[in-house]
Amino acid sequence: MAKVVYMGVPFLTQPHKTTITSSKPFKLSHRTHSTNISILSSTNNGSANRSVKPQKLNSDISPHRAVSAVRLMRIELGGAFADLLNEKGKGSGENEMGYVQRTLGFRTRELNNQDLRLVTEIVGGTIRWRRYLDHLISSLCHDKDISSMEPLLLQILRIGFYEIVKLDMPPYAVVDENVQLAKAALRPGAGNMVNGVLRKLVVLKENETLPLPKVEGDDRSQARALATLYSHPVWIVRRWTKYLGQEEAIKLMIWNNIEPSYSLRANRAKGFSRDDLVTELNALKVPHKLSLHLDDFVRIKTGLQIIIHAGLFKEGLCSVQDESAGLIVSIVDPQPGETIVDCCAAPGGKTLYMAAHLSGQGMVYAVDVNSGRLRILKETAKLHQVDGVVTTVHADLRTLTDGEPLKSNKVLLDAPCSGLGVLSKRADLRWNRKLEDMEQLKKLQDELLDAASTLVKPGGVLVYSTCSIDPEENDDRVAAFLERHADFHIDPVDRYVPPDFVTPKGFYSSNPVKHSLDGSFAARLVRTL
C-alpha cells in the first residue's frame, strides 16, 4: 500500500512493498519558445510587494500532452511511481505545472477535469504499451536504434503513437498537436521529425498494415514476438509461459494491459459500514459493485476523483485496498484482545485493516525498516482512529530478532516481492524488474521468514504472503522454510477464504484473470506446541 496525497490529504492505495523514490526536476537543452509570452506567477499569500519570477505561458500547447510528457520523463528518468503520479488529481495542479515549467521551459493553461482523465489514460497506457510502441517507432524511424533518441522527443512520439493506435483519437489532430509540442519544447527540426513519423503511422493504421511481429519459430522467437505484441519484458513472457502455458500467459498479459479497477474498504473502526459507503456512492452517482468475498469492500471502475473531492478519504471513512489484501487479513483472522506482529508493515494497509478488527482491544506491532513510511502509517492510523491499537517499531526484522524478540500468537510477514501479481495497477513495475532481481528477492524472503518465525509463540500462527504469482516466491519459499523449520506445519486456509482461492496444498492464491483481483499468495503456518 502506498500513500498518495490528494489536495494535501494522505490517502492509501495498494501497490506492493517497494521503496518510493521521489523524482527531482531536470532540464532539457535545445529549446526554443518563440510562441511564449511572460506572465507573473501567483503567490500563496497574495502579497503585492513580494517579487515574483516571470514565467512563460504557451497557450497553444495542449496541457494534457505537455503534462503527460513530463510525467513520463519523471517516471522513466526520475524514478517516480506511475500510480502515485496518475492519482494525484487537481490538488497538485500548481505543482504539476511547476514541473512542466522547469522541464519544458514554459507553462500551459491549467488542467481541467477532462485533461486530468486524459493524462491518467495516456500516462498509464503509454507505460503499459511501451515495448509495443517502441517497436512501431523504431520501425518507422530512419535510425532504428531509438535508445539514443532524446528522452523528451521519444516521450512525445510514444504519446502520439499511443493516441493514434490505442485511443483512436482523430489522427491529424494528434499529429498537429504533438508536432507543436515538439517544436515548442525542443526545436523546429524535432517537430518536423515528429510530423513525418506520425504521418507514416496514420497511413499504416488506415491500411491496417502496422509492422508487427508474427508468433512463430522456436520458443525464444515466439517469446520475443509475444513480448512485443503484449508489451511485457521477454523474461516475464518466458517465465509465465513456463509456469502457466502460452495461452494463460497471454490472458495474463491482456489483463495487465486493461485499465484497472479498484476496491474501496469501509473503515469499520470509525463506525462506517459498507452500507454507509454504498449510500455515499449512490449519492455521488459513482457506479459500484459489492465485493463477493468481503463484507467491508466495494469495487469501482470509475469515479475515484469524485470520491476524493467528496472528502471520504480525507475523513478516514474509507481507503483504497485490493480485496486480495483483505483476504490475506482474513487468513490472519485478527480477533479483539490479540497481539499481532506485522513484520514488514509500512505503509500499512493490512496493518490498519487488522487493527480495525480488534475493536479497540489488543495491539498490532507494525515493524518496518523505513522510518518515513512508518510515519505515514502512524498518521493514517490516527486518521482511521486505530492508533490506540497500533504501535510502530522502526527496525530491520532480521536484526530485531537478535535480542529477546517480542513473542506473539500471530505474526504476518507480507514480504517484499517482485510484485508480478499487481502489474495491472503498477504498469511501470514490469520495466523496472529484472530476472536477476528474483534471486535476490528469494534470498531476502528466506531471511525474513527465518526471522519472523522467531517471533511466534508455540502454538502460534505465522502467515507468509506476497503480491506475486510466481511459484518460486510463494510455494517454493514455504517448502524451503518447512525444510529448515520442522517445528512448523501448514494450516489449510479453507476455513478463512472461499474455496475458489484455496490451492491443493492448502495455501491461498488469487489469480488476476480468474478472480479479477490483484495476484497474491498466503500460507498459514502453525508452530508446534
Coordinates of C-alpha atoms in Angstrom, one line a residue:
M1 CA 0.0 0.0 0.0
A2 CA 1.3 3.5 -0.8
K3 CA 0.5 6.9 0.4
V4 CA -0.9 9.3 -2.2
V5 CA -1.6 13.0 -1.3
Y6 CA -4.9 14.3 -2.7
M7 CA -5.4 18.0 -2.1
G8 CA -2.9 17.9 0.8
V9 CA -4.5 14.8 2.4
P10 CA -2.9 11.4 2.8
F11 CA -4.8 8.6 1.1
L12 CA -3.9 5.0 0.9
T13 CA -3.7 2.8 -2.2
Q14 CA -2.3 -0.7 -2.6
P15 CA 0.6 -1.3 -5.0
H16 CA 3.3 -3.5 -3.4
K17 CA 6.1 -3.2 -1.0
T18 CA 8.9 -1.2 -2.6
T19 CA 10.7 2.0 -1.7
I20 CA 9.2 5.1 -3.2
T21 CA 11.8 7.4 -4.7
S22 CA 10.7 10.9 -5.4
S23 CA 12.0 12.4 -8.7
K24 CA 13.9 15.6 -9.0
P25 CA 13.2 18.1 -11.7
F26 CA 15.6 18.1 -14.6
K27 CA 16.2 20.4 -17.5
L28 CA 16.5 19.8 -21.2
S29 CA 18.6 21.6 -23.7
H30 CA 17.9 22.8 -27.3
R31 CA 14.6 24.5 -26.6
T32 CA 13.0 27.3 -28.5
H33 CA 10.0 29.2 -27.3
S34 CA 9.0 31.7 -29.9
T35 CA 5.3 31.5 -29.0
N36 CA 5.8 32.0 -25.3
I37 CA 4.6 35.2 -23.5
S38 CA 5.6 36.2 -20.0
I39 CA 3.2 36.2 -17.1
L40 CA 3.7 36.7 -13.4
S41 CA 3.4 33.7 -11.1
S42 CA 0.9 34.0 -8.3
T43 CA 2.0 33.7 -4.7
N44 CA 0.3 31.8 -1.9
N45 CA -0.1 34.8 0.4
G46 CA -1.3 37.2 -2.2
S47 CA 1.3 39.9 -1.2
A48 CA 1.6 42.6 -3.8
N49 CA 5.0 43.6 -2.5
R50 CA 6.7 40.2 -2.9
S51 CA 8.9 39.9 -6.0
V52 CA 7.8 37.1 -8.3
K53 CA 9.7 35.3 -11.0
P54 CA 8.3 35.8 -14.6
Q55 CA 7.0 32.6 -16.1
K56 CA 6.3 31.7 -19.7
L57 CA 2.8 30.7 -20.8
N58 CA 2.3 28.8 -24.1
S59 CA -1.5 28.7 -24.6
D60 CA -1.1 26.9 -27.9
I61 CA 0.2 23.7 -26.4
S62 CA -2.3 21.0 -25.3
P63 CA -1.9 20.9 -21.5
H64 CA -2.6 17.2 -21.2
R65 CA 0.1 16.3 -23.7
A66 CA 2.7 18.6 -22.0
V67 CA 1.9 17.2 -18.6
S68 CA 1.9 13.6 -19.9
A69 CA 5.3 14.1 -21.5
V70 CA 6.8 15.5 -18.3
R71 CA 5.2 12.7 -16.1
L72 CA 6.6 10.1 -18.4
M73 CA 10.0 11.7 -18.1
R74 CA 9.7 11.7 -14.3
I75 CA 8.8 8.1 -14.2
E76 CA 11.4 6.8 -16.6
L77 CA 14.3 9.0 -15.7
G78 CA 13.4 10.3 -12.2
G79 CA 12.2 7.1 -10.6
A80 CA 8.7 8.3 -9.8
F81 CA 5.9 5.8 -9.5
A82 CA 3.3 5.9 -12.2
D83 CA 0.4 5.1 -9.8
L84 CA 1.3 7.9 -7.5
L85 CA 1.5 10.5 -10.3
N86 CA -1.6 9.3 -12.0
E87 CA -3.8 9.5 -8.9
K88 CA -2.8 12.9 -7.5
G89 CA -5.7 14.9 -9.1
K90 CA -6.4 18.6 -9.3
G91 CA -5.0 19.4 -5.9
S92 CA -1.5 19.1 -7.3
G93 CA -2.2 21.2 -10.4
E94 CA 0.1 24.1 -9.4
N95 CA 3.0 21.8 -8.5
E96 CA 2.3 19.9 -11.8
M97 CA 2.6 23.0 -13.9
G98 CA 5.8 23.8 -12.0
Y99 CA 7.3 20.6 -13.2
V100 CA 6.2 21.5 -16.8
Q101 CA 7.8 24.9 -16.4
R102 CA 11.1 23.6 -15.1
T103 CA 11.3 20.7 -17.7
L104 CA 9.9 22.3 -20.8
G105 CA 10.6 26.0 -20.2
F106 CA 7.0 27.1 -20.3
R107 CA 3.6 26.6 -18.8
T108 CA 0.3 25.7 -20.4
R109 CA -3.2 26.5 -19.2
E110 CA -4.2 24.7 -16.1
L111 CA -5.6 21.2 -16.3
N112 CA -9.4 20.7 -16.2
N113 CA -11.2 17.5 -15.3
Q114 CA -11.2 16.2 -18.9
D115 CA -7.4 17.0 -19.2
L116 CA -6.8 15.0 -15.9
R117 CA -8.6 12.0 -17.3
L118 CA -6.6 12.1 -20.5
V119 CA -3.3 12.4 -18.6
T120 CA -4.2 9.4 -16.5
E121 CA -5.2 7.4 -19.5
I122 CA -2.2 8.5 -21.6
V123 CA 0.5 8.1 -19.0
G124 CA -0.8 4.7 -17.8
G125 CA -1.4 3.4 -21.3
T126 CA 1.9 4.6 -22.7
I127 CA 3.8 2.9 -19.9
R128 CA 1.8 -0.3 -20.4
W129 CA 2.3 -0.4 -24.1
R130 CA 5.9 0.9 -24.1
R131 CA 7.6 -2.0 -25.8
Y132 CA 4.8 -2.3 -28.4
L133 CA 5.1 1.5 -29.1
D134 CA 8.8 1.5 -29.3
H135 CA 8.7 -1.4 -31.8
L136 CA 6.5 0.7 -34.1
I137 CA 8.6 3.9 -33.5
S138 CA 11.9 2.1 -34.4
S139 CA 10.2 0.5 -37.4
L140 CA 9.2 3.9 -38.8
C141 CA 12.3 6.0 -37.9
H142 CA 15.3 6.2 -40.2
D143 CA 17.5 5.5 -37.2
K144 CA 16.2 2.1 -36.0
D145 CA 18.1 2.4 -32.7
I146 CA 15.8 4.7 -30.6
S147 CA 17.9 4.1 -27.4
S148 CA 20.0 7.2 -28.3
M149 CA 17.0 9.4 -29.1
E150 CA 16.4 12.5 -26.9
P151 CA 14.3 11.4 -24.0
L152 CA 11.7 14.1 -24.4
L153 CA 11.4 13.5 -28.1
L154 CA 10.9 9.8 -27.5
Q155 CA 8.1 10.5 -25.0
I156 CA 6.3 12.8 -27.4
L157 CA 6.5 10.1 -30.1
R158 CA 5.2 7.5 -27.6
I159 CA 2.3 9.7 -26.7
G160 CA 1.4 10.3 -30.4
F161 CA 1.7 6.6 -31.3
Y162 CA -0.5 5.6 -28.3
E163 CA -3.2 8.2 -29.1
I164 CA -3.4 7.1 -32.7
V165 CA -3.0 3.3 -32.3
K166 CA -4.7 2.6 -28.9
L167 CA -7.0 5.6 -28.3
D168 CA -8.2 6.1 -31.8
M169 CA -8.1 9.8 -31.5
P170 CA -8.5 11.9 -34.6
P171 CA -5.2 11.2 -36.2
Y172 CA -4.3 14.5 -37.8
A173 CA -5.2 16.5 -34.7
V174 CA -2.9 14.2 -32.8
V175 CA -0.1 14.8 -35.4
D176 CA -0.6 18.6 -35.3
E177 CA -0.6 19.0 -31.5
N178 CA 2.3 16.7 -30.9
V179 CA 4.3 18.5 -33.6
Q180 CA 3.6 21.8 -31.8
L181 CA 4.7 20.3 -28.5
A182 CA 8.0 19.1 -30.0
K183 CA 8.7 22.4 -31.7
A184 CA 8.0 24.4 -28.5
A185 CA 9.7 22.1 -26.1
L186 CA 12.7 21.2 -28.3
R187 CA 13.2 22.9 -31.7
P188 CA 11.5 23.2 -35.1
G189 CA 13.5 20.2 -36.5
A190 CA 12.2 17.9 -33.8
G191 CA 8.6 19.0 -34.8
N192 CA 9.4 18.1 -38.4
M193 CA 10.6 14.7 -37.4
V194 CA 7.5 14.0 -35.3
N195 CA 5.3 15.2 -38.2
G196 CA 6.9 12.8 -40.7
V197 CA 6.9 9.7 -38.4
L198 CA 3.3 10.2 -37.1
R199 CA 2.0 10.7 -40.7
K200 CA 3.6 7.4 -41.7
L201 CA 1.9 5.7 -38.8
V202 CA -1.5 7.2 -39.7
V203 CA -1.2 5.8 -43.3
L204 CA -0.2 2.3 -42.0
K205 CA -3.0 2.2 -39.5
E206 CA -5.6 3.3 -42.0
N207 CA -4.4 0.5 -44.3
E208 CA -4.2 -2.0 -41.4
T209 CA -0.5 -2.7 -42.2
L210 CA 1.2 -2.0 -38.9
P211 CA 4.7 -3.6 -38.9
L212 CA 4.1 -6.2 -36.1
P213 CA 6.0 -9.4 -35.5
K214 CA 4.4 -12.9 -36.0
V215 CA 4.4 -15.5 -33.3
E216 CA 6.5 -18.2 -35.0
G217 CA 9.8 -20.0 -34.8
D218 CA 11.3 -21.6 -31.7
D219 CA 10.4 -20.8 -28.1
R220 CA 12.7 -17.8 -27.9
S221 CA 11.4 -16.3 -31.1
Q222 CA 7.8 -16.7 -30.0
A223 CA 8.6 -15.2 -26.6
R224 CA 10.1 -12.1 -28.3
A225 CA 7.1 -11.7 -30.6
L226 CA 4.7 -12.1 -27.7
A227 CA 6.7 -9.6 -25.6
T228 CA 6.3 -7.0 -28.3
L229 CA 2.6 -7.7 -29.2
Y230 CA 1.5 -7.6 -25.5
S231 CA 4.2 -5.2 -24.3
H232 CA 6.0 -7.2 -21.5
P233 CA 9.6 -8.0 -20.9
V234 CA 10.8 -11.1 -22.7
W235 CA 12.0 -12.7 -19.4
I236 CA 8.5 -12.4 -17.9
V237 CA 6.9 -13.9 -21.0
R238 CA 9.3 -16.9 -20.9
R239 CA 8.7 -17.3 -17.2
W240 CA 4.9 -17.2 -17.4
T241 CA 4.9 -19.5 -20.4
K242 CA 7.0 -22.0 -18.5
Y243 CA 4.7 -22.0 -15.4
L244 CA 1.3 -21.2 -17.0
G245 CA 1.5 -22.2 -20.6
Q246 CA 1.4 -19.8 -23.5
E247 CA -2.4 -19.4 -23.6
E248 CA -2.7 -18.5 -19.9
A249 CA 0.4 -16.2 -20.2
I250 CA -1.3 -14.3 -23.0
K251 CA -4.5 -13.9 -20.9
L252 CA -2.5 -12.5 -18.0
M253 CA -0.7 -10.0 -20.3
I254 CA -4.0 -8.9 -21.7
W255 CA -5.3 -8.4 -18.2
N256 CA -2.3 -6.3 -17.2
N257 CA -2.9 -4.0 -20.2
I258 CA -6.5 -3.2 -19.3
E259 CA -7.3 -0.1 -17.3
P260 CA -7.5 -1.4 -13.7
S261 CA -10.5 -1.2 -11.4
Y262 CA -10.2 -0.5 -7.6
S263 CA -11.7 -1.7 -4.4
L264 CA -12.7 0.6 -1.5
R265 CA -12.7 -0.6 2.1
A266 CA -15.2 0.9 4.5
N267 CA -13.5 1.8 7.8
R268 CA -15.4 -0.1 10.4
A269 CA -13.2 1.4 13.2
K270 CA -15.0 4.7 12.6
G271 CA -18.4 3.1 12.6
F272 CA -18.6 3.5 8.9
S273 CA -20.1 0.3 7.3
R274 CA -20.2 -0.9 3.8
D275 CA -23.9 0.1 3.7
D276 CA -22.8 3.6 4.7
L277 CA -20.3 3.6 1.9
V278 CA -22.8 2.4 -0.6
T279 CA -25.2 5.2 0.5
E280 CA -22.4 7.8 -0.2
L281 CA -21.5 6.3 -3.5
N282 CA -25.2 6.3 -4.6
A283 CA -25.4 10.0 -3.6
L284 CA -22.3 10.7 -5.6
K285 CA -23.6 8.7 -8.5
V286 CA -20.4 6.6 -8.6
P287 CA -21.1 3.1 -10.2
H288 CA -20.0 0.3 -7.9
K289 CA -20.4 -3.4 -7.1
L290 CA -20.4 -5.2 -3.8
S291 CA -17.4 -7.4 -3.1
L292 CA -18.4 -11.1 -3.5
H293 CA -15.8 -12.1 -0.8
L294 CA -15.5 -9.4 1.9
D295 CA -18.2 -7.5 3.8
D296 CA -16.3 -4.2 4.1
F297 CA -15.4 -3.9 0.4
V298 CA -16.9 -2.5 -2.8
R299 CA -15.5 -2.3 -6.3
I300 CA -15.4 0.8 -8.6
K301 CA -14.2 1.2 -12.1
T302 CA -14.6 5.0 -12.4
G303 CA -15.4 7.9 -10.1
L304 CA -12.3 7.9 -7.9
Q305 CA -11.8 11.7 -8.4
I306 CA -15.4 12.3 -7.3
I307 CA -14.9 10.3 -4.1
I308 CA -11.7 12.2 -3.4
H309 CA -13.4 15.6 -3.8
A310 CA -16.3 14.4 -1.6
G311 CA -13.8 14.1 1.3
L312 CA -14.3 10.4 2.1
F313 CA -10.6 9.7 2.2
K314 CA -9.8 13.0 4.0
E315 CA -12.2 12.0 6.8
G316 CA -10.7 8.4 7.0
L317 CA -14.1 6.9 6.2
C318 CA -12.6 4.5 3.6
S319 CA -9.5 3.7 1.7
V320 CA -8.4 2.1 -1.5
Q321 CA -7.4 -1.5 -0.8
D322 CA -7.5 -4.5 -3.1
E323 CA -9.7 -7.4 -2.0
S324 CA -6.7 -9.7 -2.3
A325 CA -5.1 -7.9 0.6
G326 CA -8.3 -8.1 2.6
L327 CA -8.4 -11.8 2.1
I328 CA -4.9 -12.2 3.4
V329 CA -6.1 -10.4 6.6
S330 CA -8.9 -12.9 6.7
I331 CA -6.3 -15.6 6.9
V332 CA -4.6 -13.9 9.8
D333 CA -8.0 -13.8 11.4
P334 CA -7.4 -11.0 13.9
Q335 CA -9.6 -11.1 17.0
P336 CA -10.2 -8.5 19.7
G337 CA -7.7 -8.8 22.5
E338 CA -4.9 -10.4 20.4
T339 CA -1.4 -9.2 19.9
I340 CA -0.2 -9.4 16.3
V341 CA 3.2 -8.5 14.8
D342 CA 3.2 -7.2 11.2
C343 CA 6.8 -7.7 10.2
C344 CA 7.1 -5.6 7.0
A345 CA 4.2 -3.3 7.7
A346 CA 4.7 0.0 6.0
P347 CA 2.9 1.8 4.6
G348 CA 0.2 -0.2 6.4
G349 CA -2.9 -1.3 4.5
K350 CA -3.0 -4.7 6.2
T351 CA -1.9 -3.2 9.5
L352 CA -4.9 -0.8 9.5
Y353 CA -7.4 -3.5 8.5
M354 CA -6.1 -5.9 11.2
A355 CA -6.3 -3.1 13.7
A356 CA -9.9 -2.3 12.7
H357 CA -10.8 -5.9 13.5
L358 CA -9.5 -5.6 17.1
S359 CA -12.4 -3.3 18.2
G360 CA -10.1 -1.2 20.4
Q361 CA -8.8 -4.3 22.3
G362 CA -5.3 -5.8 21.6
M363 CA -2.3 -4.5 19.7
V364 CA -0.7 -4.6 16.2
Y365 CA 3.0 -4.1 16.3
A366 CA 3.9 -2.6 12.9
V367 CA 7.6 -3.3 12.2
D368 CA 9.4 -1.7 9.2
V369 CA 12.9 -0.6 8.2
N370 CA 11.6 2.6 6.5
S371 CA 11.1 5.3 9.1
G372 CA 9.4 7.7 6.6
R373 CA 6.8 5.1 5.6
L374 CA 6.2 4.2 9.3
R375 CA 5.5 7.8 10.0
I376 CA 2.8 7.8 7.3
L377 CA 1.4 4.6 8.8
K378 CA 1.2 6.3 12.2
E379 CA -0.5 9.4 10.8
T380 CA -3.0 7.3 8.9
A381 CA -3.7 5.1 11.9
K382 CA -4.7 8.2 13.8
L383 CA -6.9 9.4 10.9
H384 CA -8.6 6.0 10.9
Q385 CA -9.0 6.0 14.7
V386 CA -7.0 2.8 15.3
D387 CA -3.8 4.5 16.7
G388 CA -4.7 3.1 20.1
V389 CA -4.1 -0.4 18.9
V390 CA -1.1 0.2 16.6
T391 CA 2.5 0.6 17.8
T392 CA 5.1 1.3 15.2
V393 CA 8.6 -0.3 15.5
H394 CA 11.4 1.1 13.4
A395 CA 13.8 -1.8 12.8
D396 CA 15.1 -4.3 10.3
L397 CA 13.3 -7.5 11.1
R398 CA 16.5 -9.5 10.6
T399 CA 18.3 -7.7 13.4
L400 CA 15.3 -7.0 15.6
T401 CA 15.3 -10.7 16.5
D402 CA 18.9 -10.8 17.6
G403 CA 18.0 -9.9 21.2
E404 CA 15.0 -11.1 23.1
P405 CA 12.3 -10.7 20.5
L406 CA 8.7 -9.9 21.0
K407 CA 6.7 -13.2 21.0
S408 CA 3.2 -13.3 19.6
N409 CA 0.5 -15.8 18.8
K410 CA 0.0 -14.2 15.4
V411 CA 2.7 -12.9 13.0
L412 CA 2.2 -11.6 9.5
L413 CA 5.1 -11.4 7.1
D414 CA 3.9 -9.6 4.0
A415 CA 7.3 -10.0 2.3
P416 CA 9.0 -7.7 -0.3
C417 CA 8.5 -9.4 -3.6
S418 CA 8.6 -9.0 -7.4
G419 CA 5.1 -7.6 -7.5
L420 CA 4.3 -9.7 -10.5
G421 CA 0.7 -10.0 -9.3
V422 CA 0.0 -6.3 -9.4
L423 CA 1.3 -5.3 -12.9
S424 CA -2.2 -4.1 -13.9
K425 CA -2.0 -1.3 -11.3
R426 CA 1.8 -0.9 -11.3
A427 CA 2.3 -0.5 -15.1
D428 CA 5.9 0.8 -14.7
L429 CA 7.0 -2.1 -12.5
R430 CA 7.2 -4.5 -15.4
W431 CA 10.0 -2.4 -16.9
N432 CA 11.8 -1.9 -13.6
R433 CA 12.0 -5.6 -12.5
K434 CA 14.8 -7.8 -13.9
L435 CA 15.3 -11.5 -13.9
E436 CA 18.3 -11.2 -11.6
D437 CA 16.1 -9.5 -9.0
M438 CA 14.3 -12.8 -8.4
E439 CA 17.3 -14.5 -6.8
Q440 CA 18.0 -11.5 -4.5
L441 CA 14.3 -11.4 -3.5
K442 CA 14.1 -15.1 -2.8
K443 CA 17.2 -14.8 -0.5
L444 CA 15.6 -11.9 1.3
Q445 CA 12.3 -13.7 1.7
D446 CA 14.1 -16.7 3.2
E447 CA 15.9 -14.5 5.7
L448 CA 12.8 -12.6 6.7
L449 CA 10.8 -15.9 7.1
D450 CA 13.5 -17.2 9.4
A451 CA 13.5 -14.0 11.4
A452 CA 9.7 -13.8 11.6
S453 CA 9.5 -17.4 12.8
T454 CA 11.4 -16.5 16.0
L455 CA 8.5 -14.1 16.9
V456 CA 5.9 -16.9 17.0
K457 CA 5.0 -18.5 20.3
P458 CA 4.5 -22.3 20.5
G459 CA 1.0 -23.0 19.0
G460 CA 1.1 -19.6 17.3
V461 CA 0.5 -18.7 13.7
L462 CA 2.9 -17.3 11.0
V463 CA 1.2 -16.0 7.8
Y464 CA 3.6 -15.6 4.9
S465 CA 2.2 -13.5 2.0
T466 CA 3.3 -11.8 -1.2
C467 CA 1.7 -9.9 -4.1
S468 CA 3.4 -12.2 -6.5
I469 CA 2.0 -15.0 -8.7
D470 CA 5.5 -16.6 -9.1
P471 CA 5.8 -20.1 -7.5
E472 CA 9.4 -19.5 -6.7
E473 CA 8.5 -16.7 -4.4
N474 CA 5.4 -18.5 -3.0
D475 CA 5.1 -22.3 -2.7
D476 CA 8.9 -22.8 -3.1
R477 CA 9.7 -20.4 -0.3
V478 CA 7.3 -22.1 2.1
A479 CA 8.6 -25.5 1.2
A480 CA 12.2 -24.4 1.8
F481 CA 11.2 -22.8 5.1
L482 CA 9.5 -26.0 6.3
E483 CA 12.6 -28.0 5.5
R484 CA 14.6 -25.7 7.7
H485 CA 11.9 -25.5 10.5
A486 CA 10.4 -28.9 11.4
D487 CA 8.5 -27.2 14.3
F488 CA 6.1 -25.6 11.8
H489 CA 3.4 -27.2 9.7
I490 CA 0.8 -26.0 7.2
D491 CA -2.6 -24.9 8.5
P492 CA -5.0 -25.0 5.4
V493 CA -6.7 -21.7 4.7
D494 CA -10.1 -23.2 3.7
R495 CA -11.6 -22.0 7.0
Y496 CA -10.8 -18.4 6.2
V497 CA -11.3 -17.8 2.5
P498 CA -13.7 -19.1 -0.2
P499 CA -12.8 -22.4 -1.7
D500 CA -12.0 -20.9 -5.1
F501 CA -8.9 -19.3 -3.6
V502 CA -7.5 -22.5 -1.9
T503 CA -4.7 -24.4 -3.6
P504 CA -4.3 -28.2 -3.4
K505 CA -1.6 -27.6 -0.8
G506 CA -3.9 -25.6 1.4
F507 CA -2.5 -22.2 0.5
Y508 CA -4.3 -19.0 -0.6
S509 CA -3.8 -17.8 -4.1
S510 CA -5.7 -15.1 -6.1
N511 CA -5.4 -15.1 -9.9
P512 CA -5.9 -11.8 -11.7
V513 CA -7.6 -13.3 -14.7
K514 CA -9.7 -15.8 -12.8
H515 CA -10.7 -13.7 -9.8
S516 CA -10.4 -10.1 -11.3
L517 CA -8.2 -9.2 -8.3
D518 CA -4.6 -8.5 -7.8
G519 CA -2.5 -11.6 -7.8
S520 CA -1.4 -12.6 -4.3
F521 CA -0.4 -15.6 -2.2
A522 CA -0.5 -16.6 1.5
A523 CA 0.4 -19.6 3.6
R524 CA -0.8 -20.1 7.2
L525 CA 1.8 -21.9 9.2
V526 CA 1.4 -23.1 12.8
R527 CA 4.2 -23.6 15.3
T528 CA 4.2 -26.9 17.2
L529 CA 3.3 -26.7 20.8

